[in-house]
PDB file of C-alpha atoms in Angstrom:
ATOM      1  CA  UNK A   1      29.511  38.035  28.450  1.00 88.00           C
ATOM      2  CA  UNK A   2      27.158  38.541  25.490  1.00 87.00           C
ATOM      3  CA  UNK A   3      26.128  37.697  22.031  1.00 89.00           C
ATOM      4  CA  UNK A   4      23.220  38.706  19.978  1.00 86.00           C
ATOM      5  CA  UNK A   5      22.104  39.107  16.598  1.00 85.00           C
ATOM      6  CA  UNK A   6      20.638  42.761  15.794  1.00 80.00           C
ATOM      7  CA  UNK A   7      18.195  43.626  12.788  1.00 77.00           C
ATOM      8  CA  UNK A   8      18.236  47.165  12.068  1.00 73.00           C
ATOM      9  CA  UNK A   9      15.510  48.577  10.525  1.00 72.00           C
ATOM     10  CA  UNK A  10      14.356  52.193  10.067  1.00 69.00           C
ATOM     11  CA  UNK A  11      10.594  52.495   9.267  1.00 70.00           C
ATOM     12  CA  UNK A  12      10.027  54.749   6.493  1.00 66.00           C
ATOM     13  CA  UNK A  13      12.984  54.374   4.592  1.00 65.00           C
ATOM     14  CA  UNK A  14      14.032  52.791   1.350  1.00 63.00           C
ATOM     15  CA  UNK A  15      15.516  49.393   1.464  1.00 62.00           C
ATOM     16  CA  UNK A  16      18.323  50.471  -0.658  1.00 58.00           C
ATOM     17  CA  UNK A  17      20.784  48.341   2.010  1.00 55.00           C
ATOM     18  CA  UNK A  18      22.053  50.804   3.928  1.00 55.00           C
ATOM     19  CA  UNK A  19      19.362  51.309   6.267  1.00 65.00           C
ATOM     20  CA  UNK A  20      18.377  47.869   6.925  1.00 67.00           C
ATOM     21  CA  UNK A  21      20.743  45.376   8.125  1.00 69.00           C
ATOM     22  CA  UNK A  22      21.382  42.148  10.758  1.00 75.00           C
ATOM     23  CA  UNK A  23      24.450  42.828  12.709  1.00 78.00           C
ATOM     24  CA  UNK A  24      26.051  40.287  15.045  1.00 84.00           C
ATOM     25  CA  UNK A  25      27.499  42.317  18.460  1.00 85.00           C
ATOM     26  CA  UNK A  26      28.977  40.941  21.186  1.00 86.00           C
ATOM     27  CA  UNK A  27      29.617  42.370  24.826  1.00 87.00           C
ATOM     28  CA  UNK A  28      32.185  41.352  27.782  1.00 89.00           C
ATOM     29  CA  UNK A  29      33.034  42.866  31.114  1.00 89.00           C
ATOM     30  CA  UNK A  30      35.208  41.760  33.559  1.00 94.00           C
ATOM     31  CA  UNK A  31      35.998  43.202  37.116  1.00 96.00           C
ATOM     32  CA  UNK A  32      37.760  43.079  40.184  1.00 97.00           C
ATOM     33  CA  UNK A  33      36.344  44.619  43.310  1.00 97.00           C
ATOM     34  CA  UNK A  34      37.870  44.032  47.191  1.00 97.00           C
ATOM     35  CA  UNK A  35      37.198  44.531  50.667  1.00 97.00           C
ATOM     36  CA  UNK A  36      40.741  46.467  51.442  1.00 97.00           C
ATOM     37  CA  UNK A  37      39.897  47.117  54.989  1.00 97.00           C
ATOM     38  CA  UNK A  38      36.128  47.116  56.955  1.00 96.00           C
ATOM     39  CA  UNK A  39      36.177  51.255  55.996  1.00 97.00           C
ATOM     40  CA  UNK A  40      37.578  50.931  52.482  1.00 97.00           C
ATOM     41  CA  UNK A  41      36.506  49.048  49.264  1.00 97.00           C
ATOM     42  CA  UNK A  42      37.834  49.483  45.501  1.00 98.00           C
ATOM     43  CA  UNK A  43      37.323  47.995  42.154  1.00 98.00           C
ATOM     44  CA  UNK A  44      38.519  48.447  38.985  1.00 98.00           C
ATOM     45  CA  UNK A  45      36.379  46.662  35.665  1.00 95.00           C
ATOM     46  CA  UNK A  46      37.243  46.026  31.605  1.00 93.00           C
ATOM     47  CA  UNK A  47      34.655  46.155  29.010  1.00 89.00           C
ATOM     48  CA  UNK A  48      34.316  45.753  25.665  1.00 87.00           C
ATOM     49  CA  UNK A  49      32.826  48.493  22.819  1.00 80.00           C
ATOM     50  CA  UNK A  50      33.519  49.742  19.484  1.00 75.00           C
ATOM     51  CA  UNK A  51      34.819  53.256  20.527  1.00 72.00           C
ATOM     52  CA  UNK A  52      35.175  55.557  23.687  1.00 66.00           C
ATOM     53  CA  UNK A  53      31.140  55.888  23.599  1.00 69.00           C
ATOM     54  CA  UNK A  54      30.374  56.122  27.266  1.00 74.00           C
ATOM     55  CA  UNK A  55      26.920  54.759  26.675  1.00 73.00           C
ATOM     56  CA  UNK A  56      27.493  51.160  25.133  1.00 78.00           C
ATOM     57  CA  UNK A  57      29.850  48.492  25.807  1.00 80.00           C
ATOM     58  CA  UNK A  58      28.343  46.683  22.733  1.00 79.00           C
ATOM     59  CA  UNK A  59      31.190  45.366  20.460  1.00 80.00           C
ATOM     60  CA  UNK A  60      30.251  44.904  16.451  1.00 78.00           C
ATOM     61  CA  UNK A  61      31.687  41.582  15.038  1.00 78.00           C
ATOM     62  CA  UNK A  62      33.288  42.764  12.199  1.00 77.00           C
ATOM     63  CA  UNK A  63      36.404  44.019  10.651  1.00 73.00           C
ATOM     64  CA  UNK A  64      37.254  40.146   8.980  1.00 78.00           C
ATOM     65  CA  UNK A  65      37.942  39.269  12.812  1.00 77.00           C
ATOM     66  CA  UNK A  66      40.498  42.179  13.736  1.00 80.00           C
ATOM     67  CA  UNK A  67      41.037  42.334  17.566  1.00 82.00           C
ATOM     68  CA  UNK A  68      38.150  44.143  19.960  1.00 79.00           C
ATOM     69  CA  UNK A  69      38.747  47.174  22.019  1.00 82.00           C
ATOM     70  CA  UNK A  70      38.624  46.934  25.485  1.00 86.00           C
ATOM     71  CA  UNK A  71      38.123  50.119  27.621  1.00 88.00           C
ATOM     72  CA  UNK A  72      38.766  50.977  31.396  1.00 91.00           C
ATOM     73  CA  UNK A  73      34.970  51.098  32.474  1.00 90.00           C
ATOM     74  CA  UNK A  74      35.520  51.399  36.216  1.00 95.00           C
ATOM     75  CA  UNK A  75      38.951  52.521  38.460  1.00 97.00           C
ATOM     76  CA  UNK A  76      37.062  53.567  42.212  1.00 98.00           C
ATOM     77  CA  UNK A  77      37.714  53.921  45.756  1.00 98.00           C
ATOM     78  CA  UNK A  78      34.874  53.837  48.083  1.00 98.00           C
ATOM     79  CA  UNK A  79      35.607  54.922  51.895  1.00 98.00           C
ATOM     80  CA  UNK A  80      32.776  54.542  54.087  1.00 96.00           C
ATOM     81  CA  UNK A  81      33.694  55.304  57.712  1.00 96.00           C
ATOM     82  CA  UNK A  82      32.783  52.735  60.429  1.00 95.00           C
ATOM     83  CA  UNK A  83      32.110  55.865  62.723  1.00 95.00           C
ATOM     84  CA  UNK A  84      29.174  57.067  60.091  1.00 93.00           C
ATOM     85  CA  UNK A  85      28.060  53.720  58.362  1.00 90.00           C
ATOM     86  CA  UNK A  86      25.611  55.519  56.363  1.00 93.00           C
ATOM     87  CA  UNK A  87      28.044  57.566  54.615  1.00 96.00           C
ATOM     88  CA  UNK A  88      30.088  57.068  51.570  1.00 96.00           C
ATOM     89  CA  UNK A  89      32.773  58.977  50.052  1.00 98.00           C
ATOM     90  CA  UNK A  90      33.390  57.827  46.676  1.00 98.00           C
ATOM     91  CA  UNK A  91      36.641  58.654  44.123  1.00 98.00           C
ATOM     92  CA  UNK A  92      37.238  57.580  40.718  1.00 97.00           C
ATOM     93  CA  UNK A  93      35.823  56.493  37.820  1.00 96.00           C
ATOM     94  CA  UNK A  94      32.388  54.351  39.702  1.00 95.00           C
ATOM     95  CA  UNK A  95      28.458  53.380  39.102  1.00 92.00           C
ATOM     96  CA  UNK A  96      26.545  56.471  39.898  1.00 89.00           C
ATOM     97  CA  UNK A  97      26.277  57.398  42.917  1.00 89.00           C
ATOM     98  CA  UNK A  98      23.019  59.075  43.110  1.00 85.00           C
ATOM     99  CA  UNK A  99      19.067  57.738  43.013  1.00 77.00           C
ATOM    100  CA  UNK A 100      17.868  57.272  40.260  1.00 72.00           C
ATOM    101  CA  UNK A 101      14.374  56.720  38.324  1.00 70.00           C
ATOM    102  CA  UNK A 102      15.226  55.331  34.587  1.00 66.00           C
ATOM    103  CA  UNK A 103      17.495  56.954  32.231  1.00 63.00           C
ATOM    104  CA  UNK A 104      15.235  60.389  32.203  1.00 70.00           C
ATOM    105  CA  UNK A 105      18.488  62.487  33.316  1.00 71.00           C
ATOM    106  CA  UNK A 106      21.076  60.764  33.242  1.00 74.00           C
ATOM    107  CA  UNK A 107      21.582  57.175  30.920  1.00 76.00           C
ATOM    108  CA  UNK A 108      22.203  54.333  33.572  1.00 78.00           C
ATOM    109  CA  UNK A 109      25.260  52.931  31.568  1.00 80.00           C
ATOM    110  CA  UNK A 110      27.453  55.741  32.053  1.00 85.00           C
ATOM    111  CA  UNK A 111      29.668  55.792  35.223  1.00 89.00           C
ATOM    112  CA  UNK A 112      30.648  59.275  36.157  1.00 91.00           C
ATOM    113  CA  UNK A 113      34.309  60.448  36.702  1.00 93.00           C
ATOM    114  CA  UNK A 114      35.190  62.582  39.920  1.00 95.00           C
ATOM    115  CA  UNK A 115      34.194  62.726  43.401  1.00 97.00           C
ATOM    116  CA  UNK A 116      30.966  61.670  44.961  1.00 97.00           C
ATOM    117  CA  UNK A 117      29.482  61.669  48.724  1.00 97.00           C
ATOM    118  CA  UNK A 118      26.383  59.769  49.859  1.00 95.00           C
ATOM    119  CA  UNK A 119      24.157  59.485  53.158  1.00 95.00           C
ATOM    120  CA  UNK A 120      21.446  57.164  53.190  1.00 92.00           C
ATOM    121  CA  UNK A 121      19.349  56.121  56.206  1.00 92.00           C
ATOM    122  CA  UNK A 122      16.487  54.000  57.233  1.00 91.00           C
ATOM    123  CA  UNK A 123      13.729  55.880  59.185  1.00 90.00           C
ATOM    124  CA  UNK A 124      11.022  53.292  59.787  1.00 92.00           C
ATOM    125  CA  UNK A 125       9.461  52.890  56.563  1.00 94.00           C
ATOM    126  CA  UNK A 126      11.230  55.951  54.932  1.00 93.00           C
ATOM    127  CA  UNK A 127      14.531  56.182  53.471  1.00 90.00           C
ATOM    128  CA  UNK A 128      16.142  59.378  53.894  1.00 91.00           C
ATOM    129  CA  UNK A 129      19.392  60.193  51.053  1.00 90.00           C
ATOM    130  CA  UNK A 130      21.120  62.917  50.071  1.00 93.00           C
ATOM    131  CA  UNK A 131      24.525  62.611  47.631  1.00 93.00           C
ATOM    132  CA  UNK A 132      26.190  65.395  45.550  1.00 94.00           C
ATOM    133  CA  UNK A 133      29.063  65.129  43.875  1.00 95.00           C
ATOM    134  CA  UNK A 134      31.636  66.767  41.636  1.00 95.00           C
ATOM    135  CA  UNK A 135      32.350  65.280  38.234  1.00 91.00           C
ATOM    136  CA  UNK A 136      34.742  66.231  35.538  1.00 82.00           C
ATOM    137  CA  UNK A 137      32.648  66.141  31.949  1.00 79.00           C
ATOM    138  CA  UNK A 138      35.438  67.986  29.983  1.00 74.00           C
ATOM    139  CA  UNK A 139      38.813  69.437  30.696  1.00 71.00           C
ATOM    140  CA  UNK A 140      38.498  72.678  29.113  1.00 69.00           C
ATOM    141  CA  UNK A 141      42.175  73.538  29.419  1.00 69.00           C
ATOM    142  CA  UNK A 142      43.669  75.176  26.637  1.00 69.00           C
ATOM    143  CA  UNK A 143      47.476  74.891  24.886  1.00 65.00           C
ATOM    144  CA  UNK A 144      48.735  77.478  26.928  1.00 67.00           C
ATOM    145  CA  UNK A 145      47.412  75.241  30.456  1.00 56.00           C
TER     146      UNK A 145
END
């Protein structure tokens, strides 16, 4: 849980009030993950945000104090065989699966949908990885299916 006050303000521009502003936000996640078996965990987490933005879970508190939105942020499966401990095989909606260096590709607060598999292993001092993945970004069916 969150809350913080936010000034907006674009350099450059009039202050004619609608680019300048103090907003009070407020954020809240909660989530459930379990151990099913030694092979198998899942989890499933709630967050707030103003809309379906996949990017922010940041909730603006306004409206005169209407009810918040809460979202399904995370719904996941995550098999990882006791035969192959470095693998994972991943299912759902989860955290990204993949490494990662900053937001330069892909923006850290948005958990893919679809199927994922990951191998990491220690070799020494090197870590060896590899994960690929297949993730749904639009259903482009049309009317007719």
């Amino acid at each position: 849980m969150r809350v913080r006050n936010e000034q907006l303000d674009i350099e450059g521009e009039p202050d004619n009030g609608g680019r300048v502003r103090d907003r009070q936000r407020i954020r809240a996640r909660l989530g459930a993950f379990a151990q099913v078996n030694p092979q198998v965990e899942a989890g499933i987490q709630i967050a707030s945000g103003n809309s379906a933005d996949r990017r922010s879970t940041n909730q603006d508190m306004t409206d005169y104090a209407d009810r918040k939105s809460l979202w399904l942020d995370l719904a996941y499966i995550d098999y990882h065989p006791s035969a192959l401990p470095e693998m994972r095989f991943l299912a759902g909606k989860m955290r990204q699966p993949w490494m990662s260096v900053g937001d330069i590709a892909w923006d850290s607060d948005i958990n893919p949908e679809g199927f994922a598999a990951r191998y990491q292993k220690q070799a020494g001092a090197t870590t060896l990885f590899a994960s690929g993945g297949y993730f749904v970004m639009k259903d482009n069916v049309d009317g007719e299916g």
